[in-house]
Steps between C-alpha positions, in 0.01 A plus 500: 500500500785738578706436189228464234476827309184616319482480122536831313121531465439448874416130503634364828535209736217514755560190712747213522399206717674167555293226344542124526847360447725737305210695349466872562152644440526848351226751435595756237289803417478542123437854380419368152223277632411722797491189715710277725661196335611187684853390413673193643877477510753230573811700595841396369694243701734764644309821571822684586618482139355648178281271288321505164124454480281236337137602455257207480151565360200277561233391254150614416377500862778731614602263779265635765171415671270647762746362757801663332788326328500203739156397373580549130677311225840661461874435488521480880208266563540273198876460452821453697647845432564568868731199520638536148620857554601460867872485420498743207610862516195641327191684622188322374199731472144371445228765447150384593202621296431596142251227415410508133709815450792377286705714740470791260382861525132518411375806316176517700374387837309172465160462669599157634881495521539864600808715444777289344840668463726202556771590250555831676503331839734217404747695287512847660354493850606170656867460387641807681321398819638145481851612405527751783334280760679175417839614372412434138778519245274634226528171309155349440338199338132418467309174450136405483255228406190476283359856465824633646696296244399769250510786751871454578581582138256792495656645816845477343366697203353759737829546687801449269814411691325413827529121468807296422304175481149380413339167590169409337314179587189376313431843358368629169709800400330575167206712611381720211416257218141365497586188698706697748226758548249221556724349768542835675124557488442160660754561776383851586132425448528193721568735790222738402719760329460668163804519270364822348593661830845345475624558143189624325299335219668227290628745235659736752879544455553422870450130427794493259708726726471242779560190287845350576493298177487818292788655696720194535806692384486713817587200717848472361753506784258360762546144627177318412364162612162384367338170600172323436346157516341326205163457669532122517474356851841446653659356814363774726145453375406225742298459818821524702628794293575846644184678612262223390457359852352173368194689373377344173293809413806724540709261294240490223491880487880513488522247219209630290501878548867523595590283204306721260661815636855373465423367156408855397805639683722257312373629165552863604849421625594334170403822324714704736796266450465532122492877527809514722684270259398714204648806672798313650397596855660251742258319732467164673181306425391190692215307338408221739366185332225481761355726766193705576425852619579432865728600786711186517634566151546873564714416801717286273513781244621749759769259619613433144501867406708611797825413321404762238343759730762461771782544250334817373498629859862390551387237752 
């Protein structure tokens, strides 16, 4: 609380409370959203030394619930990140919220989702608070899953030079062609939002401006790791698999709906790979032979991508 400095626009750390384990529960006031935002952080292994920062974004639900992050589906509740990063000199930051938002700046307040200015919060308001409060080096990487698998690229477009590394898991980065727009409409509409309030009608230039596929050349010089499953049931899609808890209904949903989602993500990711190859933009792609849209695979993806993201952060 004493060392964290406000962002230039006045956004500031409001509270910092010790959570369970190594988790610190932060409340940050966002001027852009005119609201408090919950941010969880796993501090670097040695808090007396400087450390880079890895931002981890959650999926379409934003990682929260009426009970806060501990009742939601997010990186902390669904994966082993607390243990995985325990010995690593990196601050891991997990914002909570932003359901159905694509973590972008919306042009208008939405009747259901409210005021969404996530790009401003994540790229301009939060980093100076984290860097000053947790001895950040100014070196950053960002990773996200599903909806956030596209948002991580969009945020890098919004803030050139902010991120040294990008990790995208089961995402669909092409967002302005008819199929991409349909996917975005489904994601946002599924949470009650209206994409007209986000990027305008389908022919609005904002759609193309926020499409990573169309701006693939701008990712040159950033370490990139992109992973997706094929949609076919794999070793983690079983009654004893992560998060299934021997529930046949949950398993069926994971195999059927989760399989369909990663099948679509796989097609989108192939397009992105082709585009990067066409432009000679270096990137690592991991197409798993099996795997659905589920947390067990995203945990594996994060582990596998750390060699790329960690190297980008000099860790």
